[in-house]
CSV table of C-alpha atoms and ligand atoms in Angstrom, one decimal:
chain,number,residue,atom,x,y,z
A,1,UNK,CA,0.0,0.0,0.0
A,2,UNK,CA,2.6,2.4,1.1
A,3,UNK,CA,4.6,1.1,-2.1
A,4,UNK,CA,1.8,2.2,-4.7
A,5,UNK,CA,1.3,5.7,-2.8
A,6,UNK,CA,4.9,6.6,-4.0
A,7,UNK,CA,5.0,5.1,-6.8
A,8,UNK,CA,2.0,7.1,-7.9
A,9,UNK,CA,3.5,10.4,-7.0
A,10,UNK,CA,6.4,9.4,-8.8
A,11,UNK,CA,4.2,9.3,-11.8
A,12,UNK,CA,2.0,12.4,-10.9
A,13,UNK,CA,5.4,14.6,-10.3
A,14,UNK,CA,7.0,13.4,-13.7
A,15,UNK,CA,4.3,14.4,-15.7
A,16,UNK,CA,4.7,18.0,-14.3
A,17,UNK,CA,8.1,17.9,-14.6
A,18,UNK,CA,7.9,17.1,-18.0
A,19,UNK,CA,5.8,19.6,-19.1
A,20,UNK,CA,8.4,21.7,-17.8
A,21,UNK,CA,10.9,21.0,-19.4
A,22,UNK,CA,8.8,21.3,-22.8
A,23,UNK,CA,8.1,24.2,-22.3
A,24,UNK,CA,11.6,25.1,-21.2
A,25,UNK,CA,11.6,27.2,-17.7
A,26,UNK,CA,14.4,26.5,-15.7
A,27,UNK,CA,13.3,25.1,-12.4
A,28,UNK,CA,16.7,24.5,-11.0
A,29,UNK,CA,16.2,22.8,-7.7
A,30,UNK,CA,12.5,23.2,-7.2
A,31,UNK,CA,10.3,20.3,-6.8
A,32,UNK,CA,8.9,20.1,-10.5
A,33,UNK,CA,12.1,20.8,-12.6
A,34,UNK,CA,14.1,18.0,-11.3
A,35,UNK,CA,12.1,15.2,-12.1
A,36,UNK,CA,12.2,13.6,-9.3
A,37,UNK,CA,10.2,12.6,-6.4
A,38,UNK,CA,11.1,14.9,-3.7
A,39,UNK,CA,12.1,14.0,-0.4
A,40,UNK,CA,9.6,15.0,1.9
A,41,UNK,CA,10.4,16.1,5.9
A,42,UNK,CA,8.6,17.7,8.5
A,43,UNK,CA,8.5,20.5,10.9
A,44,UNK,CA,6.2,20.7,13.5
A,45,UNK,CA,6.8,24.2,15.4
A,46,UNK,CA,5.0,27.0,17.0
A,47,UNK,CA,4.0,29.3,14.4
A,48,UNK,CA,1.5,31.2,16.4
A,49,UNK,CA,0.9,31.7,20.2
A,50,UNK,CA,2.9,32.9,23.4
A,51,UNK,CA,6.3,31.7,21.8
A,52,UNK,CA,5.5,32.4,18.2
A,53,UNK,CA,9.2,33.7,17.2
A,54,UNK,CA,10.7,29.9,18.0
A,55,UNK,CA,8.9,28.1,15.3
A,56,UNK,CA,9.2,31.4,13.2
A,57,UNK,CA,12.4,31.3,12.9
A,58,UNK,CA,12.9,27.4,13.0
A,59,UNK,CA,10.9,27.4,10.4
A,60,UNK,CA,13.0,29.9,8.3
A,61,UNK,CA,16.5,28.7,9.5
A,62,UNK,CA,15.4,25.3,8.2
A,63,UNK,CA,13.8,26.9,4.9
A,64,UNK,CA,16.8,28.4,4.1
A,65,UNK,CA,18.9,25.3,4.7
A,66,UNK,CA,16.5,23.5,2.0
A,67,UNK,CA,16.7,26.2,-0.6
A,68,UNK,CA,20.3,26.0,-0.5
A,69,UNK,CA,20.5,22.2,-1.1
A,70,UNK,CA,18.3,21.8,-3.9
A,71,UNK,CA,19.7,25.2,-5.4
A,72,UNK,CA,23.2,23.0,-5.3
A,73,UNK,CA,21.4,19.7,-6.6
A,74,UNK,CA,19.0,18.3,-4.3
A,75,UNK,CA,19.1,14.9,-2.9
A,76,UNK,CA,20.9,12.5,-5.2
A,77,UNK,CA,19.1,14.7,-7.6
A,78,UNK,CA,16.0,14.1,-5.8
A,79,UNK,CA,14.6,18.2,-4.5
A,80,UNK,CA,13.8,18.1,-0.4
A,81,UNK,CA,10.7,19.7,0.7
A,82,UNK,CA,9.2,20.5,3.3
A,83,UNK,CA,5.6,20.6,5.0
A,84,UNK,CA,5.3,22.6,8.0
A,85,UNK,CA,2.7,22.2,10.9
A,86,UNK,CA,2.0,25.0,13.8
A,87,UNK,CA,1.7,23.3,17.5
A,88,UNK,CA,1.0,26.9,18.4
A,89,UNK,CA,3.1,26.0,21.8
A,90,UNK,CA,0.8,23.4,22.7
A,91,UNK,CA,1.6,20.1,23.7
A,92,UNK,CA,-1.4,18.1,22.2
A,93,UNK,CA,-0.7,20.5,19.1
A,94,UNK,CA,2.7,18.8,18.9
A,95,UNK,CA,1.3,15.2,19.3
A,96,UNK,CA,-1.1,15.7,16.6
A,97,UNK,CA,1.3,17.6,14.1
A,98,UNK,CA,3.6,14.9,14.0
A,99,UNK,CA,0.8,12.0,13.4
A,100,UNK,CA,-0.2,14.1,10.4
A,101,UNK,CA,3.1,14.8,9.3
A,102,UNK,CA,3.6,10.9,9.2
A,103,UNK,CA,0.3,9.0,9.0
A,104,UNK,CA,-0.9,11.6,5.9
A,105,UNK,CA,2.1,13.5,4.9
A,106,UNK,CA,4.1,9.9,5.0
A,107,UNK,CA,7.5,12.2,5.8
A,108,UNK,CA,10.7,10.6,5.9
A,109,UNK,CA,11.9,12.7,8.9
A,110,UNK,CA,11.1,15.3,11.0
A,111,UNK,CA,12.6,18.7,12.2
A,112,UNK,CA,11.4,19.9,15.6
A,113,UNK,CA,10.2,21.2,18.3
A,114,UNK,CA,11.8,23.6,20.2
A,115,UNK,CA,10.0,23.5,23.3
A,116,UNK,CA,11.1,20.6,25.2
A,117,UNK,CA,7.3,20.0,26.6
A,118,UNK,CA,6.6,19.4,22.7
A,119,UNK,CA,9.4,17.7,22.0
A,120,UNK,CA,8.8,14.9,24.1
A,121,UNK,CA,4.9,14.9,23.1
A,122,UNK,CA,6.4,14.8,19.6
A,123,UNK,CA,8.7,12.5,19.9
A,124,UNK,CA,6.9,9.9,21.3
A,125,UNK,CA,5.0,9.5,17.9
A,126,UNK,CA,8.4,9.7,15.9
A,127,UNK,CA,9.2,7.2,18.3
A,128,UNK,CA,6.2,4.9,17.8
A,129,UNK,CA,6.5,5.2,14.3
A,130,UNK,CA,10.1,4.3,13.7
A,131,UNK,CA,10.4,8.0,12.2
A,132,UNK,CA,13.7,9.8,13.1
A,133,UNK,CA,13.5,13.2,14.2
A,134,UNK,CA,15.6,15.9,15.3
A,135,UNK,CA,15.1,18.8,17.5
A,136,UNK,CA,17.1,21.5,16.8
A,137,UNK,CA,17.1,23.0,20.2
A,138,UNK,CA,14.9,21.3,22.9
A,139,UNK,CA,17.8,20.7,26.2
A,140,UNK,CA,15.9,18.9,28.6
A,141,UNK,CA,17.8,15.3,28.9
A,142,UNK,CA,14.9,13.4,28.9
A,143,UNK,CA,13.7,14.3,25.2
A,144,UNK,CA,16.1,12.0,23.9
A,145,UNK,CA,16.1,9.6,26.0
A,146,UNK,CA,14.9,6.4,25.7
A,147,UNK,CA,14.4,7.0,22.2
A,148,UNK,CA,16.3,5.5,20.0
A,149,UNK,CA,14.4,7.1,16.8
A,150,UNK,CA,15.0,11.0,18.2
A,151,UNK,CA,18.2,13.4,18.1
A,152,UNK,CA,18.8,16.6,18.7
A,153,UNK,CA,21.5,19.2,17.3
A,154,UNK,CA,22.1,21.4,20.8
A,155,UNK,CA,23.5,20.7,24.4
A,156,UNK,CA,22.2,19.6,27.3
A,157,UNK,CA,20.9,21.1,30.2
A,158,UNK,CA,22.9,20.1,32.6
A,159,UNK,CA,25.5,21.9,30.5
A,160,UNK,CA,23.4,25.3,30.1
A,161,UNK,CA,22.6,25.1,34.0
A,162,UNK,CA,26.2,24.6,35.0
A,163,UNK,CA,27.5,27.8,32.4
A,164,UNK,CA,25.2,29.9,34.0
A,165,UNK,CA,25.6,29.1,37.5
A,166,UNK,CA,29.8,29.2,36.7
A,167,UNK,CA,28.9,32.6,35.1
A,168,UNK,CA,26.8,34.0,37.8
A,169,UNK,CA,29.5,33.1,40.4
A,170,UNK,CA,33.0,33.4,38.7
A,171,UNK,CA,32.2,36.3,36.4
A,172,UNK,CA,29.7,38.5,37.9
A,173,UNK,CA,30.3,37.5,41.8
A,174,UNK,CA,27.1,36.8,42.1
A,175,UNK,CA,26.5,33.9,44.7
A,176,UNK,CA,23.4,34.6,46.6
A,177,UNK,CA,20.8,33.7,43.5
A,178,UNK,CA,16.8,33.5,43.8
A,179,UNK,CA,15.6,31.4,41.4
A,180,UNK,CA,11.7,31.9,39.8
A,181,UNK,CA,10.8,28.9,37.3
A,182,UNK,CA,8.0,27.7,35.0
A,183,UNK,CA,6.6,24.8,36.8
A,184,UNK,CA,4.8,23.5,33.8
A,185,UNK,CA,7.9,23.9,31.7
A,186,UNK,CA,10.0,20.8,31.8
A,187,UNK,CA,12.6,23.0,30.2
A,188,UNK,CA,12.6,25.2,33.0
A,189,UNK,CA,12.0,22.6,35.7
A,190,UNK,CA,15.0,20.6,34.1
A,191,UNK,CA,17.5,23.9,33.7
A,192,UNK,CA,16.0,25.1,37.4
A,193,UNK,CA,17.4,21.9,39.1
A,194,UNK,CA,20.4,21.5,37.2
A,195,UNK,CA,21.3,25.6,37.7
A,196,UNK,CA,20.7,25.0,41.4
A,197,UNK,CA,23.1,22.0,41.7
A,198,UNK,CA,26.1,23.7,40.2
A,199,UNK,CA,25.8,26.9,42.3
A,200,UNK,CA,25.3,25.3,45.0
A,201,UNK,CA,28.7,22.8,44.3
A,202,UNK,CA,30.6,26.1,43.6
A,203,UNK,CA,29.8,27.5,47.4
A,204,UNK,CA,26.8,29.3,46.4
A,205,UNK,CA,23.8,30.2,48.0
A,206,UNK,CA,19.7,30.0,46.7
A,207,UNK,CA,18.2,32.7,48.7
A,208,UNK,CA,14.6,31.7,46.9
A,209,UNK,CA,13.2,29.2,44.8
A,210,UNK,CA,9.9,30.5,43.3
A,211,UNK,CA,7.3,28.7,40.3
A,212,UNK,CA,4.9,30.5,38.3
A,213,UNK,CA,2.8,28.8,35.5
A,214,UNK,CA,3.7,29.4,31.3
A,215,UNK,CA,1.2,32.6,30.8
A,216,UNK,CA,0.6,34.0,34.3
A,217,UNK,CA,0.1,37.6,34.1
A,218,UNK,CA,0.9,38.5,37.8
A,219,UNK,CA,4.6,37.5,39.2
A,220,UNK,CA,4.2,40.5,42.5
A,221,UNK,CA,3.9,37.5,45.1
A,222,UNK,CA,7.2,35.7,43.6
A,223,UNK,CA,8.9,38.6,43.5
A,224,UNK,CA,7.8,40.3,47.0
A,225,UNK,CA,9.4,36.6,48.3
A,226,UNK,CA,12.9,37.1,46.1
A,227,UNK,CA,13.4,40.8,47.2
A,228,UNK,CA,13.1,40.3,50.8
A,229,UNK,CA,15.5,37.2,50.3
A,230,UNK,CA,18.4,39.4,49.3
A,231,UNK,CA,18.8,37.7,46.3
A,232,UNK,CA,22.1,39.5,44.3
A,233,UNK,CA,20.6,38.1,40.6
A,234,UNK,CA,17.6,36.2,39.6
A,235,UNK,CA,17.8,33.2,37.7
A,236,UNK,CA,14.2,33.1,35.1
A,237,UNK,CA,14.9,29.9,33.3
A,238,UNK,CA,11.7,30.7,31.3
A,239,UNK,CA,10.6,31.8,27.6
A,240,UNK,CA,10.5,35.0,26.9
A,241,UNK,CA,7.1,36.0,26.9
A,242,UNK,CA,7.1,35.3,30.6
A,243,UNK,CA,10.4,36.7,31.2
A,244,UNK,CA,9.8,40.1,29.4
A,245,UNK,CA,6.8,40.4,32.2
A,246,UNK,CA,8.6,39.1,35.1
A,247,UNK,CA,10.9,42.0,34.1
A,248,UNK,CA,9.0,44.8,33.7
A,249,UNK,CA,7.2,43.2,37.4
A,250,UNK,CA,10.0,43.0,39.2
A,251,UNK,CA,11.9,46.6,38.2
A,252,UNK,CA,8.3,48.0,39.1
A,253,UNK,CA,8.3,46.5,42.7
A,254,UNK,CA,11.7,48.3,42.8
A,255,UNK,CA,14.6,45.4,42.6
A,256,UNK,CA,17.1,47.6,41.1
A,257,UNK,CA,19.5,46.9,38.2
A,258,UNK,CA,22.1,45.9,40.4
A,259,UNK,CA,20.3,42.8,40.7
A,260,UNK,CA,20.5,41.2,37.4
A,261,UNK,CA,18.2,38.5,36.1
A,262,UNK,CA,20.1,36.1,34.7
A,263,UNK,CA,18.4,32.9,32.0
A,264,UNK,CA,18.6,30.6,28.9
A,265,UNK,CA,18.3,30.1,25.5
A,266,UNK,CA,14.6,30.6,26.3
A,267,UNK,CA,14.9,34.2,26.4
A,268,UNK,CA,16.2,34.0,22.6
A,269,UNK,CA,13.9,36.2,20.9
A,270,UNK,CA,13.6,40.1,19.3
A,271,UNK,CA,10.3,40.0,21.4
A,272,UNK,CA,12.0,40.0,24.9
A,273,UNK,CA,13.4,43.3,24.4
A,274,UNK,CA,10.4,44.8,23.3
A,275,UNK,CA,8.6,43.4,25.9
A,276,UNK,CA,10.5,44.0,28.5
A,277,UNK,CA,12.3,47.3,27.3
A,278,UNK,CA,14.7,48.7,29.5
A,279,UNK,CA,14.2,46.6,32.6
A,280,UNK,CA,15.6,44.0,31.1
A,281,UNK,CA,19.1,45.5,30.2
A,282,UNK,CA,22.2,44.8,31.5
A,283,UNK,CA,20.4,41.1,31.9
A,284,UNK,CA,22.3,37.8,31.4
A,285,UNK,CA,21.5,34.4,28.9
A,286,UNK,CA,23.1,31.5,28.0
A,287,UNK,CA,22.8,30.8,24.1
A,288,UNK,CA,23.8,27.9,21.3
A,289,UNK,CA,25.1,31.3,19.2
A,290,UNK,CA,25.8,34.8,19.4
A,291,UNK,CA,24.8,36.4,15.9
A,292,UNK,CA,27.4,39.4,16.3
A,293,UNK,CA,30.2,36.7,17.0
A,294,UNK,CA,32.9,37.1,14.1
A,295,UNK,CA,33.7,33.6,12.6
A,296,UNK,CA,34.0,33.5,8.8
A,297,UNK,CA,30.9,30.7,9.1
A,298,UNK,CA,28.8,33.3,11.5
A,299,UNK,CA,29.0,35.9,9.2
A,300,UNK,CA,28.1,34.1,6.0
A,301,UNK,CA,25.0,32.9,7.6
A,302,UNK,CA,24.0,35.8,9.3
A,303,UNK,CA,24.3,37.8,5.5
A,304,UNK,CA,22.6,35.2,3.6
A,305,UNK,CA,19.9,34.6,6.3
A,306,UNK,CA,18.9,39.1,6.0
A,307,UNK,CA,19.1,38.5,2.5
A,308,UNK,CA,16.3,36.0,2.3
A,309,UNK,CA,14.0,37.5,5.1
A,310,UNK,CA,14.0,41.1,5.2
A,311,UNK,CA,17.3,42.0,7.0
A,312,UNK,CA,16.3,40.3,9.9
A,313,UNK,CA,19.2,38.8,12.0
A,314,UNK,CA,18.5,35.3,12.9
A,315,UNK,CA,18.7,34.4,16.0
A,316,UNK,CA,19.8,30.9,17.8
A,317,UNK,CA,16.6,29.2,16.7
A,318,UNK,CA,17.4,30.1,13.4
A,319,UNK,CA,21.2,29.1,13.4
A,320,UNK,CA,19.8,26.0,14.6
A,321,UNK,CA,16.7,25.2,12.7
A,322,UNK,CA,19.3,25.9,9.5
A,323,UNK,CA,22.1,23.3,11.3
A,324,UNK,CA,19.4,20.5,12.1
A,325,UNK,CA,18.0,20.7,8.2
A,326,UNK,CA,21.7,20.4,7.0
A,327,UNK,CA,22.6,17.3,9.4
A,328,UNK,CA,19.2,15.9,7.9
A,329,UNK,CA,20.0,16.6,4.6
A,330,UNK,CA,23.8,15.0,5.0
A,331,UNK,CA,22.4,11.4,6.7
A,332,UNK,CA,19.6,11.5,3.9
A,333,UNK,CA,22.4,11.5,1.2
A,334,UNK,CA,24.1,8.9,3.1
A,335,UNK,CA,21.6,6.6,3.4
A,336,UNK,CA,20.2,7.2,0.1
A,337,UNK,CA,17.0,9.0,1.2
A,338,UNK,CA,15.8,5.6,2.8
A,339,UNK,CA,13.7,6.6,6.0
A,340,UNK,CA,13.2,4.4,9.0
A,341,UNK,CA,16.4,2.0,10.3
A,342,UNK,CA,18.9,3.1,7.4
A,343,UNK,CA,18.1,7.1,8.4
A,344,UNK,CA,18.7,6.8,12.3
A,345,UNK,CA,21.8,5.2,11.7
A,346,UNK,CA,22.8,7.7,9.1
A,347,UNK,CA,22.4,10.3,11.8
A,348,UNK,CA,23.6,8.6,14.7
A,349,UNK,CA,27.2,8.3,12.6
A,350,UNK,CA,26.8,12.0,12.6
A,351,UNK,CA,30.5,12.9,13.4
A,352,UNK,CA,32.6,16.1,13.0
A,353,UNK,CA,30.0,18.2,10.6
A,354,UNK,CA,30.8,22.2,10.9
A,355,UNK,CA,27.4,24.0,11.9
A,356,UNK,CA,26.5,27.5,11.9
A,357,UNK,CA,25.9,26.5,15.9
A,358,UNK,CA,29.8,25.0,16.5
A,359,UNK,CA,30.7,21.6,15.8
A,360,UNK,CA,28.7,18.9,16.1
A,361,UNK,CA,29.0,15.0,16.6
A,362,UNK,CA,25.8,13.1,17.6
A,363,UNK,CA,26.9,11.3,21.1
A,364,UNK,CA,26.0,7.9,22.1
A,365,UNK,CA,22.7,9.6,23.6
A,366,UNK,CA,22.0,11.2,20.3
A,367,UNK,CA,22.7,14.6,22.0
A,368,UNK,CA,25.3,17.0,20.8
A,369,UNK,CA,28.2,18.3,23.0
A,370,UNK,CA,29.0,21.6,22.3
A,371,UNK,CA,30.0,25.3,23.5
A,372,UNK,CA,27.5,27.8,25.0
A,373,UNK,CA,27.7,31.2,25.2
A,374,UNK,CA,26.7,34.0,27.7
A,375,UNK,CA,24.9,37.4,25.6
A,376,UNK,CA,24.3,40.5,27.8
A,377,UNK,CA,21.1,42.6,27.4
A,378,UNK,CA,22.8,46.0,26.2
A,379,UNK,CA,22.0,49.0,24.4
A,380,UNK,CA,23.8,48.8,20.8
A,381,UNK,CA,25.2,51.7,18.6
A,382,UNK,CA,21.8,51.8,16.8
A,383,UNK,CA,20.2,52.1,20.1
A,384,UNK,CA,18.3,49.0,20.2
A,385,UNK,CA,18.5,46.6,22.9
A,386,UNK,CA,20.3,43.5,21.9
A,387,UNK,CA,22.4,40.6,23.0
A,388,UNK,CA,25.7,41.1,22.5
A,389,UNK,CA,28.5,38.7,23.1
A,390,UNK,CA,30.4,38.1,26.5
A,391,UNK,CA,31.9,34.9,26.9
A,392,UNK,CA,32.0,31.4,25.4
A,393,UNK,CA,32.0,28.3,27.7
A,394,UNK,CA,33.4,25.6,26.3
A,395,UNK,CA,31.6,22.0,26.8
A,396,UNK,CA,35.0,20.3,28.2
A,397,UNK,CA,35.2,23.0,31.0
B,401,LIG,N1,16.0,24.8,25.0
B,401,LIG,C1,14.6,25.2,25.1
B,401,LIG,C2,13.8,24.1,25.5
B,401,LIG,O1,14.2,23.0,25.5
B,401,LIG,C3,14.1,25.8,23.8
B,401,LIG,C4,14.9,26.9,23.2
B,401,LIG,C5,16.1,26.7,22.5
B,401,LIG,C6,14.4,28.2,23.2
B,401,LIG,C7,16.8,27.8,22.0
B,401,LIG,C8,15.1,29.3,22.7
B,401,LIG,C9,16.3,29.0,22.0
B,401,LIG,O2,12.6,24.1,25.8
């Protein structure tokens, strides 16, 4: 059954391709000028809701990525495309996106989420299915594991929870830390605990451990708790929507500037800083990439990504979303666009491949070990309010 599906589209797609090439347009690298049947993968992301801008620029990071391959050939001359789903940051969104993707769609892979929550609704299906997938940026351990079908192209966690804690503490002398956490995150849960443990190994204190829920609208209890605790920086291991308000709360209620908040890679959006304006500045996050960091690879991507959308600088979901689509695209060719068993082991040999996002080999856990780096909040030349570079935290430190 599955064998007469493609064969059909096979037929279906050759006939269009045909009539191409009579009536001679050059379709180099789309779907109907090679001939071929494409190679169809996946995305399931939030294109709409509280954390819009992840799937957004997923989405275009891996777009981008796509274009480039079938501009340079395609697939074993076969063009990728790609069908993208919104989970709209939901969880049962996620769970039914992928289904689609693979019960109707019949993808060979699939790119996503970003949102561990999703990820490991997602990635149970992939699972299920015998359908590899690969988050580009979900961190919490347990969305890989356990599943030998799902990958991801980012660190860990426990990683991101130690370079912030090793930042708070050797950089900005900052050892008495409050901590305020999505409890319906398991991001945030995850990066909450593992932020805790490391501070706490290198002599520091937790002055207050706080939880608000993904889309509360009133943080003044929390943060009442954390400024009478004496809390020298604030750890938000949240998404930005929620961090942007927990800003603008907690500057109201009068915890001055001196008391940074410090995060993640869920602050990684152009929306924090308008949310948050101001109050935010001079505010800490680890990332998987700093855009105004000036390797030859860095700057390449960042000029070809504002040439395709606008002048828009991509941010880490976009270096990533572009990194997990290439990794993809590289285990396809090797295992000569095959799906299922022959795919997962294409990417698990993932070893050595130069990302936008640093280096990455796919580890016995199908994780990535890589470098993070710390971004400040700061008022740039043009006088927006942007990350901007500090440090780089090597994963062997
Ligand atoms: N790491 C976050 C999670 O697992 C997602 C994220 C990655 C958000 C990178 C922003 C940038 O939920």
């Amino acid at each position: 059954m599955n064998r007469r599906r493609t064969a059909l589209k096979g037929v279906v797609l050759m006939g269009a391709a045909g009539l191409l090439a009579l009536s001679g347009v050059s379709m180099a690298g789309s779907q109907a000028g090679t001939a071929a049947e494409p190679v169809l993968i996946g995305h399931y992301g939030s294109m709409t809701g509280k954390e819009a801008t992840f799937g957004q620029s997923t989405d275009n990071g891996i777009r981008l990525a796509v274009e480039e391959i079938n501009a340079a050939g395609g697939l074993n001359g076969r063009p990728l495309q790609v069908i993208t789903y919104d989970t709209k940051g939901e969880s049962g969104e996620a769970g039914k996106a992928v289904t689609r993707l693979i019960t109707s769609d019949k993808v060979t892979a699939v790119l996503g989420e970003v949102a561990s929550t999703l990820s490991l609704a997602g990635g149970a299906v992939c699972q299920e299915r015998k359908v590899p997938m690969i988050s580009p940026s979900s961190t919490n351990p347990a969305v890989t594991r356990g599943r030998d079908y799902v990958f991801r192209v980012c660190f860990i966690d426990p990683f991101q929870g130690m370079v912030v804690a090793k930042f708070a503490h050797e950089n900005l002398k900052k050892d008495k830390v409050a901590v305020l956490y999505d409890q319906s995150a398991a991001y945030s849960k995850g990066l909450r605990d593992e932020f805790k443990k490391a501070l706490k190994k290198m002599g520091g204190t937790i002055v207050a451990d706080e939880a608000y829920s993904g889309g509360d609208q009133d943080f003044s209890a929390q943060l009442t708790t954390i400024k009478a605790s004496g809390a020298q920086a604030i750890f938000v291991p949240g998404y930005y929507t929620d961090v942007g308000n927990i800003a603008l709360q907690a500057r109201k209620l009068g915890i001055g500037k001196e008391v940074p908040l410090l995060g993640g890679d869920g602050w990684d959006s152009e929306q924090l800083a308008k949310i948050a304006g101001e109050a935010i500045e001079g505010s800490y996050y680890s990332n998987h990439y700093a855009p105004d960091q000036a390797t030859d690879d860095v700057k390449v991507f960042v000029e070809k990504y504002k040439a395709a959308y606008g002048g828009q600088t991509p941010d880490g979901l976009a270096a990533l979303g572009y990194d997990a689509a290439l990794i993809l695209a590289d285990a396809l060719k090797r295992s000569n666009c095959e799906g299922g068993k022959a795919l997962r082991d294409a990417i698990a040999s993932t070893k050595g491949f130069k990302g936008v996002t640093g280096m990455i080999t796919i580890d016995k856990n199908r994780d990535a070990t890589k470098s993070a780096v710390m971004v400040e909040m700061k008022m740039a030349d043009d006088g927006n309010l942007k990350p901007a570079w500090v440090a780089t935290v090597d994963a062997a430190e």
